[in-house]
Amino acid sequence: MAFAPWAKTISHFLTYLMMRQHLLLPFLFLLLGMACQKKELPDIHAIENGLLLDQQPEGSPVQTFSLAERMEHYQVPGLSIAVVEKGKLKWAKGYGIAHTGTGQAVDTETLFQAGSISKPVAALAVLKLVQEGLLDLDVDVNQYLKEWQVPENAFTAKEKVTLRGLLSHTAGVNVHGFPGYKQTDPFPSLVEVLNGSGNTPPIEVDKLPGSGWRYSGGGYTIFEKVVEEVTGRAFERYMEEEILLPLGMRNSSYEQPIGGRWQKNSSAAYDRQGEILEGFWHNYPEKAAAGLWTTPTELAKYCIAIQEIRGGKEDGLLRPELVEQMLTEQDGSWGLGPALEQREGRLLFKHGGKNAGFTNQLIAFADEGNAVIVMTNADRGNGLIRELLHAVSAYYGWGISSPKLVAPESAD
C-alpha cells in the first residue's frame, strides 16, 4: 500500500504525456536509450544522432540532429529501420509511437503499410509463375484473363499489353496510384476497381504499349487479377503461401482489410499535422500495388534473398536468370518490379512507398549485400527519411544519399 501514491502519480504523468505527443516522443527516446545503451551497436548511436539536412552550407562545419528532434519537426509519431550489411541483418530498431490511442510503441515487429513497396514484392509472384511455365512475360495478358479483360482500343490494336510491360510501367496503362478506402467506405472488389466502380477511374490503356515509361499502379492491379486467374487462389493467399513464407516473411500480409490476427501489431497512420487518421488507416483492394503490411526487418529478407540469388544461389525462390531479368533495365530506369540505379558502377534496386499516413523507402545493393529500409507512420515522412538515409550513407560510406552543398546564404 505504501507504493500506491507513487503509482497514481506515475499514471497521471503518463496520461499527461499521452495527451501531449510532442512531449511523449522525447520521453520515450530517453527510456529506450536507457534500456539499450549497454548493448546497442555504435552504428545505432551514431546514425540516430547524425541526421543531416538536405542542404548544408558550403565551407561550414556539418550540423547534425538527433532522430528524436527530426521526428518532432516532421510530425512523425513512429519510425522503424533495418540495415543489412554483407548479406546479413546488421541491426533493426523501432522509434516512437505506433498508436497514440493505445500508447503502443513502435518496435521491430510493428507492421506498417508498405505502400508501393508492395509492388516489387508482388512482382515475384509473376516471375515465379513464369518460372513454372504458367505465364509468359511477352504475350497478350488477355490470354490469361477471363472474368475481366484489358479493354481493346486503338492503342491495343497496335501493341498488346504484356506482363513485362506491366511490371516495368511501360504498358501504357493509366491510374498512377490509389487513395485507399476509409473504414466506413464500401470496399470494392478487384473487378470493381478495374472497372472504375471504386474511387479511381477505369483501368485502361491510354498510351501505346511499349512507347515509354509511365508509373502505373493500375498496371499492377491488372497483373494481380492475372495471378488470381492462373492460380485459382486469392492474391493474398498465393502471396503468403508461395512468396512470403518461402522468403521467411512470416510477419507480413497482403490481406485487405488486414485480418484481426495482425491488427494488434499494426501501426496507425498519421496525417501531415501528426493527427491519427479516422479509422486508424485506409484499406486497399489494390493489393499488388499498395496492399502489403510488413516491417523493415521483413523487407530485409526480401533484399537478402534477391542478393543471394544474384550472387549465384541456385535453390532460391527464383532461378538466377529470372533475377537477372528482374534487375535488367527495361525503360525509365526500371526493372521487373523495382526501380534501378547505377551509382559509380554499383547497381541499386529500390522502391519508395506512400499510402495515406505511411511513407517508406527501400534501397539495396544488388551485388554488395547491403541495404536499408525505413518505414514511417506519417504523411510527412519523406524529409525525415532523406535525412536519416544521409546519416546511414555517411556512416557506412555507401554513397546512396548525401546533402547538397550550397552557398551559406542559400542553406535552409
mmCIF file of C-alpha atoms in Angstrom:
data_model
loop_
_atom_site.group_PDB
_atom_site.id
_atom_site.type_symbol
_atom_site.label_atom_id
_atom_site.label_comp_id
_atom_site.label_asym_id
_atom_site.label_seq_id
_atom_site.Cartn_x
_atom_site.Cartn_y
_atom_site.Cartn_z
ATOM 1 C CA MET A 1 0.000 0.000 0.000
ATOM 2 C CA ALA A 2 2.958 2.317 0.575
ATOM 3 C CA PHE A 3 3.585 2.464 -3.180
ATOM 4 C CA ALA A 4 0.020 3.384 -4.170
ATOM 5 C CA PRO A 5 0.608 7.200 -4.196
ATOM 6 C CA TRP A 6 3.679 6.774 -6.408
ATOM 7 C CA ALA A 7 1.773 4.523 -8.807
ATOM 8 C CA LYS A 8 -1.008 7.098 -9.028
ATOM 9 C CA THR A 9 1.484 9.906 -9.722
ATOM 10 C CA ILE A 10 3.206 7.906 -12.471
ATOM 11 C CA SER A 11 -0.162 7.056 -14.017
ATOM 12 C CA HIS A 12 -1.147 10.723 -14.099
ATOM 13 C CA PHE A 13 2.226 11.692 -15.589
ATOM 14 C CA LEU A 14 1.945 9.126 -18.394
ATOM 15 C CA THR A 15 -1.612 10.219 -19.129
ATOM 16 C CA TYR A 16 -0.379 13.815 -19.352
ATOM 17 C CA LEU A 17 2.344 12.772 -21.808
ATOM 18 C CA MET A 18 -0.115 10.768 -23.916
ATOM 19 C CA MET A 19 -2.223 13.893 -24.336
ATOM 20 C CA ARG A 20 0.812 15.862 -25.484
ATOM 21 C CA GLN A 21 2.536 13.883 -28.210
ATOM 22 C CA HIS A 22 5.375 16.380 -28.699
ATOM 23 C CA LEU A 23 6.475 15.653 -25.113
ATOM 24 C CA LEU A 24 5.873 11.943 -25.322
ATOM 25 C CA LEU A 25 8.374 11.196 -28.072
ATOM 26 C CA PRO A 26 11.471 12.614 -26.313
ATOM 27 C CA PHE A 27 10.392 10.856 -23.095
ATOM 28 C CA LEU A 28 10.148 7.525 -24.912
ATOM 29 C CA PHE A 29 13.533 8.061 -26.538
ATOM 30 C CA LEU A 30 15.033 8.667 -23.114
ATOM 31 C CA LEU A 31 13.582 5.430 -21.763
ATOM 32 C CA LEU A 32 14.652 3.447 -24.818
ATOM 33 C CA GLY A 33 18.140 4.885 -24.683
ATOM 34 C CA MET A 34 18.497 3.992 -21.016
ATOM 35 C CA ALA A 35 17.314 0.454 -21.695
ATOM 36 C CA CYS A 36 19.513 -0.149 -24.725
ATOM 37 C CA GLN A 37 22.680 1.887 -24.228
ATOM 38 C CA LYS A 38 24.728 -1.033 -22.881
ATOM 39 C CA LYS A 39 24.005 -3.461 -25.711
ATOM 40 C CA GLU A 40 23.450 -1.387 -28.855
ATOM 41 C CA LEU A 41 25.957 -1.200 -31.689
ATOM 42 C CA PRO A 42 27.893 2.049 -32.042
ATOM 43 C CA ASP A 43 26.306 2.254 -35.518
ATOM 44 C CA ILE A 44 22.908 2.889 -33.989
ATOM 45 C CA HIS A 45 24.006 5.707 -31.686
ATOM 46 C CA ALA A 46 25.995 7.412 -34.446
ATOM 47 C CA ILE A 47 23.199 7.228 -37.007
ATOM 48 C CA GLU A 48 20.305 8.223 -34.758
ATOM 49 C CA ASN A 49 22.318 11.262 -33.644
ATOM 50 C CA GLY A 50 23.774 12.090 -37.057
ATOM 51 C CA LEU A 51 20.840 13.130 -39.209
ATOM 52 C CA LEU A 52 21.822 15.623 -41.899
ATOM 53 C CA LEU A 53 19.678 18.297 -43.518
ATOM 54 C CA ASP A 54 19.242 18.075 -47.302
ATOM 55 C CA GLN A 55 21.229 21.281 -47.745
ATOM 56 C CA GLN A 56 24.456 22.082 -45.934
ATOM 57 C CA PRO A 57 26.282 25.453 -46.117
ATOM 58 C CA GLU A 58 29.496 25.026 -48.079
ATOM 59 C CA GLY A 59 32.651 25.647 -46.074
ATOM 60 C CA SER A 60 30.921 25.360 -42.694
ATOM 61 C CA PRO A 61 31.023 22.541 -40.134
ATOM 62 C CA VAL A 62 28.353 19.914 -40.780
ATOM 63 C CA GLN A 63 25.396 20.325 -38.457
ATOM 64 C CA THR A 64 23.760 17.111 -37.231
ATOM 65 C CA PHE A 65 20.464 16.418 -35.491
ATOM 66 C CA SER A 66 19.004 13.599 -33.458
ATOM 67 C CA LEU A 67 16.299 11.377 -34.850
ATOM 68 C CA ALA A 68 14.021 12.422 -31.983
ATOM 69 C CA GLU A 69 14.412 16.094 -32.939
ATOM 70 C CA ARG A 70 13.596 15.489 -36.582
ATOM 71 C CA MET A 71 10.654 13.191 -35.828
ATOM 72 C CA GLU A 72 9.150 16.028 -33.840
ATOM 73 C CA HIS A 73 9.970 18.544 -36.592
ATOM 74 C CA TYR A 74 8.232 16.477 -39.277
ATOM 75 C CA GLN A 75 5.337 15.360 -37.058
ATOM 76 C CA VAL A 76 6.289 11.693 -37.472
ATOM 77 C CA PRO A 77 4.996 9.712 -34.473
ATOM 78 C CA GLY A 78 6.726 6.423 -35.325
ATOM 79 C CA LEU A 79 9.570 5.036 -37.404
ATOM 80 C CA SER A 80 11.212 1.668 -37.962
ATOM 81 C CA ILE A 81 14.521 0.900 -39.687
ATOM 82 C CA ALA A 82 16.525 -2.152 -40.707
ATOM 83 C CA VAL A 83 20.100 -2.200 -42.018
ATOM 84 C CA VAL A 84 21.607 -5.097 -43.966
ATOM 85 C CA GLU A 85 25.377 -5.405 -44.257
ATOM 86 C CA LYS A 86 27.247 -8.067 -46.220
ATOM 87 C CA GLY A 87 24.144 -10.162 -46.700
ATOM 88 C CA LYS A 88 23.049 -10.228 -43.057
ATOM 89 C CA LEU A 89 20.681 -8.160 -40.973
ATOM 90 C CA LYS A 90 23.059 -5.850 -39.102
ATOM 91 C CA TRP A 91 20.520 -4.143 -36.893
ATOM 92 C CA ALA A 92 16.902 -3.072 -36.670
ATOM 93 C CA LYS A 93 15.093 -0.735 -34.320
ATOM 94 C CA GLY A 94 11.758 0.967 -33.801
ATOM 95 C CA TYR A 95 11.213 4.512 -32.534
ATOM 96 C CA GLY A 96 8.280 6.467 -31.186
ATOM 97 C CA ILE A 97 4.599 5.597 -31.094
ATOM 98 C CA ALA A 98 2.611 3.193 -33.265
ATOM 99 C CA HIS A 99 -0.784 4.161 -31.886
ATOM 100 C CA THR A 100 -1.394 7.213 -29.730
ATOM 101 C CA GLY A 101 -4.821 5.901 -28.779
ATOM 102 C CA THR A 102 -3.407 2.856 -27.040
ATOM 103 C CA GLY A 103 0.115 4.057 -26.218
ATOM 104 C CA GLN A 104 1.579 1.193 -28.276
ATOM 105 C CA ALA A 105 5.251 1.870 -29.036
ATOM 106 C CA VAL A 106 6.958 1.019 -32.328
ATOM 107 C CA ASP A 107 9.237 -1.999 -32.163
ATOM 108 C CA THR A 108 10.802 -4.195 -34.830
ATOM 109 C CA GLU A 109 7.620 -6.286 -35.022
ATOM 110 C CA THR A 110 5.295 -3.328 -35.675
ATOM 111 C CA LEU A 111 3.547 -3.620 -39.045
ATOM 112 C CA PHE A 112 3.393 -0.649 -41.420
ATOM 113 C CA GLN A 113 1.610 -0.316 -44.733
ATOM 114 C CA ALA A 114 4.347 -0.667 -47.347
ATOM 115 C CA GLY A 115 2.529 1.426 -49.944
ATOM 116 C CA SER A 116 4.178 0.954 -53.330
ATOM 117 C CA ILE A 117 6.951 -1.199 -51.869
ATOM 118 C CA SER A 118 4.167 -3.770 -52.223
ATOM 119 C CA LYS A 119 4.941 -3.763 -55.963
ATOM 120 C CA PRO A 120 8.467 -5.267 -56.167
ATOM 121 C CA VAL A 121 7.498 -7.995 -53.684
ATOM 122 C CA ALA A 122 4.270 -8.712 -55.590
ATOM 123 C CA ALA A 123 6.240 -8.881 -58.851
ATOM 124 C CA LEU A 124 7.887 -12.053 -57.538
ATOM 125 C CA ALA A 125 4.532 -13.816 -57.986
ATOM 126 C CA VAL A 126 4.580 -13.174 -61.729
ATOM 127 C CA LEU A 127 8.236 -14.185 -62.045
ATOM 128 C CA LYS A 128 7.638 -17.416 -60.112
ATOM 129 C CA LEU A 129 4.695 -18.303 -62.371
ATOM 130 C CA VAL A 130 6.889 -17.556 -65.395
ATOM 131 C CA GLN A 131 9.491 -19.895 -63.932
ATOM 132 C CA GLU A 132 6.837 -22.603 -63.609
ATOM 133 C CA GLY A 133 5.760 -22.167 -67.213
ATOM 134 C CA LEU A 134 2.304 -20.857 -66.326
ATOM 135 C CA LEU A 135 2.914 -17.326 -67.575
ATOM 136 C CA ASP A 136 4.900 -15.700 -70.362
ATOM 137 C CA LEU A 137 6.252 -12.179 -69.919
ATOM 138 C CA ASP A 138 5.792 -11.236 -73.557
ATOM 139 C CA VAL A 139 2.326 -12.348 -74.662
ATOM 140 C CA ASP A 140 -1.005 -10.521 -74.540
ATOM 141 C CA VAL A 141 -2.196 -10.617 -70.900
ATOM 142 C CA ASN A 142 -5.759 -11.060 -72.101
ATOM 143 C CA GLN A 143 -4.803 -14.668 -72.846
ATOM 144 C CA TYR A 144 -4.823 -15.215 -69.076
ATOM 145 C CA LEU A 145 -7.867 -13.128 -68.140
ATOM 146 C CA LYS A 146 -11.424 -14.463 -68.169
ATOM 147 C CA GLU A 147 -13.672 -12.548 -65.745
ATOM 148 C CA TRP A 148 -12.231 -9.194 -66.813
ATOM 149 C CA GLN A 149 -10.030 -8.212 -69.736
ATOM 150 C CA VAL A 150 -7.976 -5.185 -70.713
ATOM 151 C CA PRO A 151 -10.389 -3.145 -72.874
ATOM 152 C CA GLU A 152 -9.419 -3.114 -76.541
ATOM 153 C CA ASN A 153 -8.914 0.263 -78.215
ATOM 154 C CA ALA A 154 -6.792 1.971 -80.862
ATOM 155 C CA PHE A 155 -3.645 1.619 -78.736
ATOM 156 C CA THR A 156 -4.068 -2.111 -78.053
ATOM 157 C CA ALA A 157 -4.879 -2.708 -81.718
ATOM 158 C CA LYS A 158 -1.269 -1.763 -82.481
ATOM 159 C CA GLU A 159 0.517 -3.231 -79.458
ATOM 160 C CA LYS A 160 -0.704 -5.617 -76.771
ATOM 161 C CA VAL A 161 -0.300 -5.270 -73.020
ATOM 162 C CA THR A 162 2.245 -7.743 -71.661
ATOM 163 C CA LEU A 163 3.347 -8.723 -68.179
ATOM 164 C CA ARG A 164 6.795 -7.345 -68.944
ATOM 165 C CA GLY A 165 5.180 -4.002 -69.711
ATOM 166 C CA LEU A 166 3.022 -4.087 -66.590
ATOM 167 C CA LEU A 167 5.962 -4.936 -64.294
ATOM 168 C CA SER A 168 8.167 -2.213 -65.787
ATOM 169 C CA HIS A 169 5.464 0.500 -66.108
ATOM 170 C CA THR A 170 5.764 0.552 -69.902
ATOM 171 C CA ALA A 171 2.371 -0.965 -70.835
ATOM 172 C CA GLY A 172 0.638 2.379 -71.414
ATOM 173 C CA VAL A 173 -1.827 1.751 -68.568
ATOM 174 C CA ASN A 174 -3.411 4.639 -66.653
ATOM 175 C CA VAL A 175 -4.050 5.268 -62.909
ATOM 176 C CA HIS A 176 -0.859 6.325 -61.156
ATOM 177 C CA GLY A 177 -1.901 5.401 -57.598
ATOM 178 C CA PHE A 178 -4.741 4.750 -55.200
ATOM 179 C CA PRO A 179 -6.085 6.787 -52.241
ATOM 180 C CA GLY A 180 -7.464 3.793 -50.353
ATOM 181 C CA TYR A 181 -10.795 3.490 -48.584
ATOM 182 C CA LYS A 182 -11.814 4.606 -45.113
ATOM 183 C CA GLN A 183 -13.192 2.012 -42.732
ATOM 184 C CA THR A 184 -16.681 3.412 -43.334
ATOM 185 C CA ASP A 185 -16.399 3.307 -47.149
ATOM 186 C CA PRO A 186 -17.801 0.454 -49.244
ATOM 187 C CA PHE A 187 -14.893 -1.864 -50.053
ATOM 188 C CA PRO A 188 -14.883 -2.696 -53.785
ATOM 189 C CA SER A 189 -13.841 -5.976 -55.334
ATOM 190 C CA LEU A 190 -10.806 -6.183 -57.590
ATOM 191 C CA VAL A 191 -13.011 -6.277 -60.693
ATOM 192 C CA GLU A 192 -14.926 -3.219 -59.486
ATOM 193 C CA VAL A 193 -11.617 -1.357 -59.140
ATOM 194 C CA LEU A 194 -10.611 -2.433 -62.648
ATOM 195 C CA ASN A 195 -13.969 -1.226 -63.988
ATOM 196 C CA GLY A 196 -13.713 2.131 -62.218
ATOM 197 C CA SER A 197 -16.538 1.436 -59.762
ATOM 198 C CA GLY A 198 -14.408 2.426 -56.770
ATOM 199 C CA ASN A 199 -12.790 5.823 -56.184
ATOM 200 C CA THR A 200 -10.442 5.748 -59.202
ATOM 201 C CA PRO A 201 -11.058 5.761 -62.988
ATOM 202 C CA PRO A 202 -11.419 2.567 -65.027
ATOM 203 C CA ILE A 203 -8.065 0.924 -65.653
ATOM 204 C CA GLU A 204 -7.328 1.003 -69.357
ATOM 205 C CA VAL A 205 -4.645 1.659 -71.939
ATOM 206 C CA ASP A 206 -4.385 5.318 -72.938
ATOM 207 C CA LYS A 207 -0.879 5.284 -74.387
ATOM 208 C CA LEU A 208 0.770 2.984 -76.917
ATOM 209 C CA PRO A 209 2.205 -0.025 -75.020
ATOM 210 C CA GLY A 210 5.989 -0.043 -75.183
ATOM 211 C CA SER A 211 6.229 3.612 -76.200
ATOM 212 C CA GLY A 212 7.756 4.812 -72.942
ATOM 213 C CA TRP A 213 7.796 4.626 -69.158
ATOM 214 C CA ARG A 214 4.947 5.949 -67.036
ATOM 215 C CA TYR A 215 4.328 4.836 -63.464
ATOM 216 C CA SER A 216 1.073 2.898 -63.153
ATOM 217 C CA GLY A 217 -0.429 1.313 -60.081
ATOM 218 C CA GLY A 218 -3.250 0.356 -62.427
ATOM 219 C CA GLY A 219 -0.887 -1.942 -64.304
ATOM 220 C CA TYR A 220 -0.046 -3.826 -61.125
ATOM 221 C CA THR A 221 -3.748 -4.218 -60.417
ATOM 222 C CA ILE A 222 -4.124 -5.932 -63.798
ATOM 223 C CA PHE A 223 -1.425 -8.475 -63.031
ATOM 224 C CA GLU A 224 -2.971 -9.078 -59.596
ATOM 225 C CA LYS A 225 -6.012 -10.322 -61.499
ATOM 226 C CA VAL A 226 -3.790 -12.441 -63.764
ATOM 227 C CA VAL A 227 -2.254 -14.175 -60.740
ATOM 228 C CA GLU A 228 -5.689 -14.952 -59.319
ATOM 229 C CA GLU A 229 -7.000 -16.284 -62.644
ATOM 230 C CA VAL A 230 -3.991 -18.507 -63.334
ATOM 231 C CA THR A 231 -3.608 -19.915 -59.816
ATOM 232 C CA GLY A 232 -7.246 -20.083 -58.761
ATOM 233 C CA ARG A 233 -6.259 -18.536 -55.436
ATOM 234 C CA ALA A 234 -6.919 -15.182 -53.836
ATOM 235 C CA PHE A 235 -3.894 -12.957 -54.389
ATOM 236 C CA GLU A 236 -3.146 -12.626 -50.663
ATOM 237 C CA ARG A 237 -3.238 -16.428 -50.240
ATOM 238 C CA TYR A 238 -0.928 -17.026 -53.181
ATOM 239 C CA MET A 239 1.490 -14.405 -51.909
ATOM 240 C CA GLU A 240 1.502 -15.852 -48.400
ATOM 241 C CA GLU A 241 1.947 -19.471 -49.438
ATOM 242 C CA GLU A 242 4.257 -19.134 -52.433
ATOM 243 C CA ILE A 243 6.244 -15.950 -51.817
ATOM 244 C CA LEU A 244 6.168 -14.560 -48.269
ATOM 245 C CA LEU A 245 6.541 -17.782 -46.290
ATOM 246 C CA PRO A 246 9.283 -19.227 -48.545
ATOM 247 C CA LEU A 247 11.187 -15.957 -48.020
ATOM 248 C CA GLY A 248 10.741 -16.266 -44.248
ATOM 249 C CA MET A 249 8.419 -13.236 -44.192
ATOM 250 C CA ARG A 250 6.056 -14.607 -41.562
ATOM 251 C CA ASN A 251 5.189 -11.181 -40.180
ATOM 252 C CA SER A 252 3.814 -9.815 -43.466
ATOM 253 C CA SER A 253 0.441 -9.963 -45.200
ATOM 254 C CA TYR A 254 -1.393 -8.772 -48.298
ATOM 255 C CA GLU A 255 -4.769 -9.188 -46.582
ATOM 256 C CA GLN A 256 -7.012 -6.197 -47.217
ATOM 257 C CA PRO A 257 -8.624 -5.168 -44.990
ATOM 258 C CA ILE A 258 -5.946 -6.503 -42.650
ATOM 259 C CA GLY A 259 -7.083 -9.537 -40.644
ATOM 260 C CA GLY A 260 -7.655 -9.415 -36.919
ATOM 261 C CA ARG A 261 -4.629 -11.577 -36.101
ATOM 262 C CA TRP A 262 -2.368 -8.870 -37.500
ATOM 263 C CA GLN A 263 -4.062 -5.807 -36.052
ATOM 264 C CA LYS A 264 -2.545 -5.899 -32.570
ATOM 265 C CA ASN A 265 0.884 -5.236 -34.124
ATOM 266 C CA SER A 266 -0.298 -2.783 -36.798
ATOM 267 C CA SER A 267 0.650 0.874 -36.653
ATOM 268 C CA ALA A 268 -1.952 3.566 -37.060
ATOM 269 C CA ALA A 269 -1.471 6.166 -39.815
ATOM 270 C CA TYR A 270 -0.951 9.920 -39.295
ATOM 271 C CA ASP A 271 -1.582 12.957 -41.484
ATOM 272 C CA ARG A 272 0.705 15.933 -42.155
ATOM 273 C CA GLN A 273 -0.228 17.533 -38.841
ATOM 274 C CA GLY A 274 0.609 14.378 -36.918
ATOM 275 C CA GLU A 275 -3.067 13.559 -36.318
ATOM 276 C CA ILE A 276 -4.282 9.973 -36.415
ATOM 277 C CA LEU A 277 -6.420 9.090 -39.435
ATOM 278 C CA GLU A 278 -10.092 8.380 -38.900
ATOM 279 C CA GLY A 279 -10.414 4.614 -38.548
ATOM 280 C CA PHE A 280 -6.613 4.427 -37.942
ATOM 281 C CA TRP A 281 -5.704 3.618 -41.589
ATOM 282 C CA HIS A 282 -7.118 3.213 -45.089
ATOM 283 C CA ASN A 283 -7.762 -0.120 -46.811
ATOM 284 C CA TYR A 284 -6.530 -1.041 -50.290
ATOM 285 C CA PRO A 285 -8.215 -3.641 -52.514
ATOM 286 C CA GLU A 286 -5.343 -2.933 -54.943
ATOM 287 C CA LYS A 287 -3.193 -5.431 -53.073
ATOM 288 C CA ALA A 288 -0.332 -5.904 -55.531
ATOM 289 C CA ALA A 289 0.040 -2.156 -55.948
ATOM 290 C CA ALA A 290 -0.392 -0.985 -52.349
ATOM 291 C CA GLY A 291 -1.706 -3.699 -50.022
ATOM 292 C CA LEU A 292 1.304 -5.142 -48.182
ATOM 293 C CA TRP A 293 1.563 -4.827 -44.388
ATOM 294 C CA THR A 294 5.117 -5.561 -43.262
ATOM 295 C CA THR A 295 8.207 -4.372 -41.344
ATOM 296 C CA PRO A 296 11.705 -3.234 -42.349
ATOM 297 C CA THR A 297 13.109 -6.471 -40.913
ATOM 298 C CA GLU A 298 10.773 -8.469 -43.145
ATOM 299 C CA LEU A 299 11.682 -6.430 -46.226
ATOM 300 C CA ALA A 300 15.332 -7.036 -45.388
ATOM 301 C CA LYS A 301 14.615 -10.725 -46.032
ATOM 302 C CA TYR A 302 13.348 -9.849 -49.498
ATOM 303 C CA CYS A 303 16.525 -7.843 -50.197
ATOM 304 C CA ILE A 304 18.820 -10.590 -48.928
ATOM 305 C CA ALA A 305 17.008 -13.259 -50.968
ATOM 306 C CA ILE A 306 17.430 -11.258 -54.185
ATOM 307 C CA GLN A 307 21.075 -10.510 -53.381
ATOM 308 C CA GLU A 308 21.809 -14.185 -52.707
ATOM 309 C CA ILE A 309 20.235 -15.335 -55.981
ATOM 310 C CA ARG A 310 22.030 -12.546 -57.830
ATOM 311 C CA GLY A 311 25.222 -13.953 -56.282
ATOM 312 C CA GLY A 312 24.548 -17.390 -57.758
ATOM 313 C CA LYS A 313 22.316 -19.182 -55.243
ATOM 314 C CA GLU A 314 20.591 -21.951 -57.193
ATOM 315 C CA ASP A 315 17.911 -23.102 -54.747
ATOM 316 C CA GLY A 316 16.280 -19.742 -54.041
ATOM 317 C CA LEU A 317 12.728 -18.652 -54.748
ATOM 318 C CA LEU A 318 13.676 -17.795 -58.347
ATOM 319 C CA ARG A 319 16.348 -19.030 -60.706
ATOM 320 C CA PRO A 320 19.325 -16.671 -61.198
ATOM 321 C CA GLU A 321 18.361 -15.951 -64.813
ATOM 322 C CA LEU A 322 14.965 -14.611 -63.734
ATOM 323 C CA VAL A 323 16.528 -12.372 -61.085
ATOM 324 C CA GLU A 324 18.912 -11.191 -63.794
ATOM 325 C CA GLN A 325 15.895 -10.186 -65.897
ATOM 326 C CA MET A 326 14.277 -8.574 -62.876
ATOM 327 C CA LEU A 327 17.363 -6.399 -62.360
ATOM 328 C CA THR A 328 17.823 -5.522 -66.030
ATOM 329 C CA GLU A 329 16.653 -2.046 -67.024
ATOM 330 C CA GLN A 330 13.608 -2.130 -69.295
ATOM 331 C CA ASP A 331 12.845 1.572 -69.674
ATOM 332 C CA GLY A 332 12.861 4.627 -67.444
ATOM 333 C CA SER A 333 15.469 3.097 -65.092
ATOM 334 C CA TRP A 334 13.018 0.378 -64.095
ATOM 335 C CA GLY A 335 13.365 -3.380 -63.872
ATOM 336 C CA LEU A 336 10.656 -6.021 -63.469
ATOM 337 C CA GLY A 337 9.332 -4.719 -60.160
ATOM 338 C CA PRO A 338 11.978 -2.488 -58.572
ATOM 339 C CA ALA A 339 13.446 0.785 -59.734
ATOM 340 C CA LEU A 340 17.123 0.525 -60.717
ATOM 341 C CA GLU A 341 20.012 2.942 -60.342
ATOM 342 C CA GLN A 342 23.688 2.818 -61.208
ATOM 343 C CA ARG A 343 25.931 4.545 -58.663
ATOM 344 C CA GLU A 344 29.559 4.622 -59.802
ATOM 345 C CA GLY A 345 29.190 1.206 -61.391
ATOM 346 C CA ARG A 346 27.243 -0.265 -58.474
ATOM 347 C CA LEU A 347 23.707 -1.430 -59.169
ATOM 348 C CA LEU A 348 20.964 -0.475 -56.716
ATOM 349 C CA PHE A 349 17.420 -1.846 -56.663
ATOM 350 C CA LYS A 350 14.941 0.223 -54.727
ATOM 351 C CA HIS A 351 11.384 1.425 -54.270
ATOM 352 C CA GLY A 352 9.522 4.041 -52.283
ATOM 353 C CA GLY A 353 6.128 3.574 -50.707
ATOM 354 C CA LYS A 354 3.337 6.067 -49.972
ATOM 355 C CA ASN A 355 -0.109 5.224 -48.651
ATOM 356 C CA ALA A 356 -2.357 7.570 -46.689
ATOM 357 C CA GLY A 357 -0.460 8.180 -43.444
ATOM 358 C CA PHE A 358 2.540 5.964 -44.301
ATOM 359 C CA THR A 359 5.812 6.885 -46.057
ATOM 360 C CA ASN A 360 8.656 4.416 -46.689
ATOM 361 C CA GLN A 361 11.860 3.740 -48.614
ATOM 362 C CA LEU A 362 13.853 0.625 -49.539
ATOM 363 C CA ILE A 363 17.326 0.793 -51.084
ATOM 364 C CA ALA A 364 19.526 -2.259 -51.690
ATOM 365 C CA PHE A 365 22.790 -3.018 -53.477
ATOM 366 C CA ALA A 366 22.450 -5.846 -55.977
ATOM 367 C CA ASP A 367 25.997 -7.146 -55.578
ATOM 368 C CA GLU A 368 27.331 -5.984 -52.206
ATOM 369 C CA GLY A 369 24.834 -7.424 -49.740
ATOM 370 C CA ASN A 370 23.942 -4.040 -48.242
ATOM 371 C CA ALA A 371 20.506 -2.485 -47.819
ATOM 372 C CA VAL A 372 18.492 -0.064 -45.727
ATOM 373 C CA ILE A 373 14.733 0.033 -45.237
ATOM 374 C CA VAL A 374 12.912 2.841 -43.424
ATOM 375 C CA MET A 375 9.174 2.876 -42.698
ATOM 376 C CA THR A 376 7.205 5.693 -41.062
ATOM 377 C CA ASN A 377 3.586 6.080 -39.998
ATOM 378 C CA ALA A 378 3.220 9.652 -41.253
ATOM 379 C CA ASP A 379 2.431 11.655 -44.380
ATOM 380 C CA ARG A 380 5.468 13.881 -43.766
ATOM 381 C CA GLY A 381 7.926 11.026 -43.577
ATOM 382 C CA ASN A 382 9.851 11.799 -46.778
ATOM 383 C CA GLY A 383 12.004 14.602 -45.395
ATOM 384 C CA LEU A 384 12.848 12.609 -42.296
ATOM 385 C CA ILE A 385 13.705 9.532 -44.370
ATOM 386 C CA ARG A 386 16.063 11.531 -46.577
ATOM 387 C CA GLU A 387 17.902 12.951 -43.566
ATOM 388 C CA LEU A 388 18.149 9.501 -41.994
ATOM 389 C CA LEU A 389 19.452 7.998 -45.249
ATOM 390 C CA HIS A 390 22.111 10.730 -45.363
ATOM 391 C CA ALA A 391 23.225 9.568 -41.904
ATOM 392 C CA VAL A 392 23.222 5.877 -42.855
ATOM 393 C CA SER A 393 25.125 6.572 -46.066
ATOM 394 C CA ALA A 394 27.697 8.765 -44.315
ATOM 395 C CA TYR A 395 28.322 6.251 -41.532
ATOM 396 C CA TYR A 396 28.780 3.204 -43.778
ATOM 397 C CA GLY A 397 30.294 5.054 -46.735
ATOM 398 C CA TRP A 398 27.660 3.660 -49.106
ATOM 399 C CA GLY A 399 27.234 6.726 -51.316
ATOM 400 C CA ILE A 400 23.478 6.304 -51.640
ATOM 401 C CA SER A 401 22.389 9.668 -50.256
ATOM 402 C CA SER A 402 24.112 12.910 -49.343
ATOM 403 C CA PRO A 403 23.211 16.530 -48.623
ATOM 404 C CA LYS A 404 23.660 19.186 -51.261
ATOM 405 C CA LEU A 405 26.350 21.768 -50.531
ATOM 406 C CA VAL A 406 25.064 25.283 -51.151
ATOM 407 C CA ALA A 407 26.237 28.825 -50.617
ATOM 408 C CA PRO A 408 25.788 29.767 -46.914
ATOM 409 C CA GLU A 409 23.071 32.314 -47.638
ATOM 410 C CA SER A 410 21.051 29.643 -49.553
ATOM 411 C CA ALA A 411 21.164 26.920 -46.901
ATOM 412 C CA ASP A 412 17.951 26.097 -45.009
#
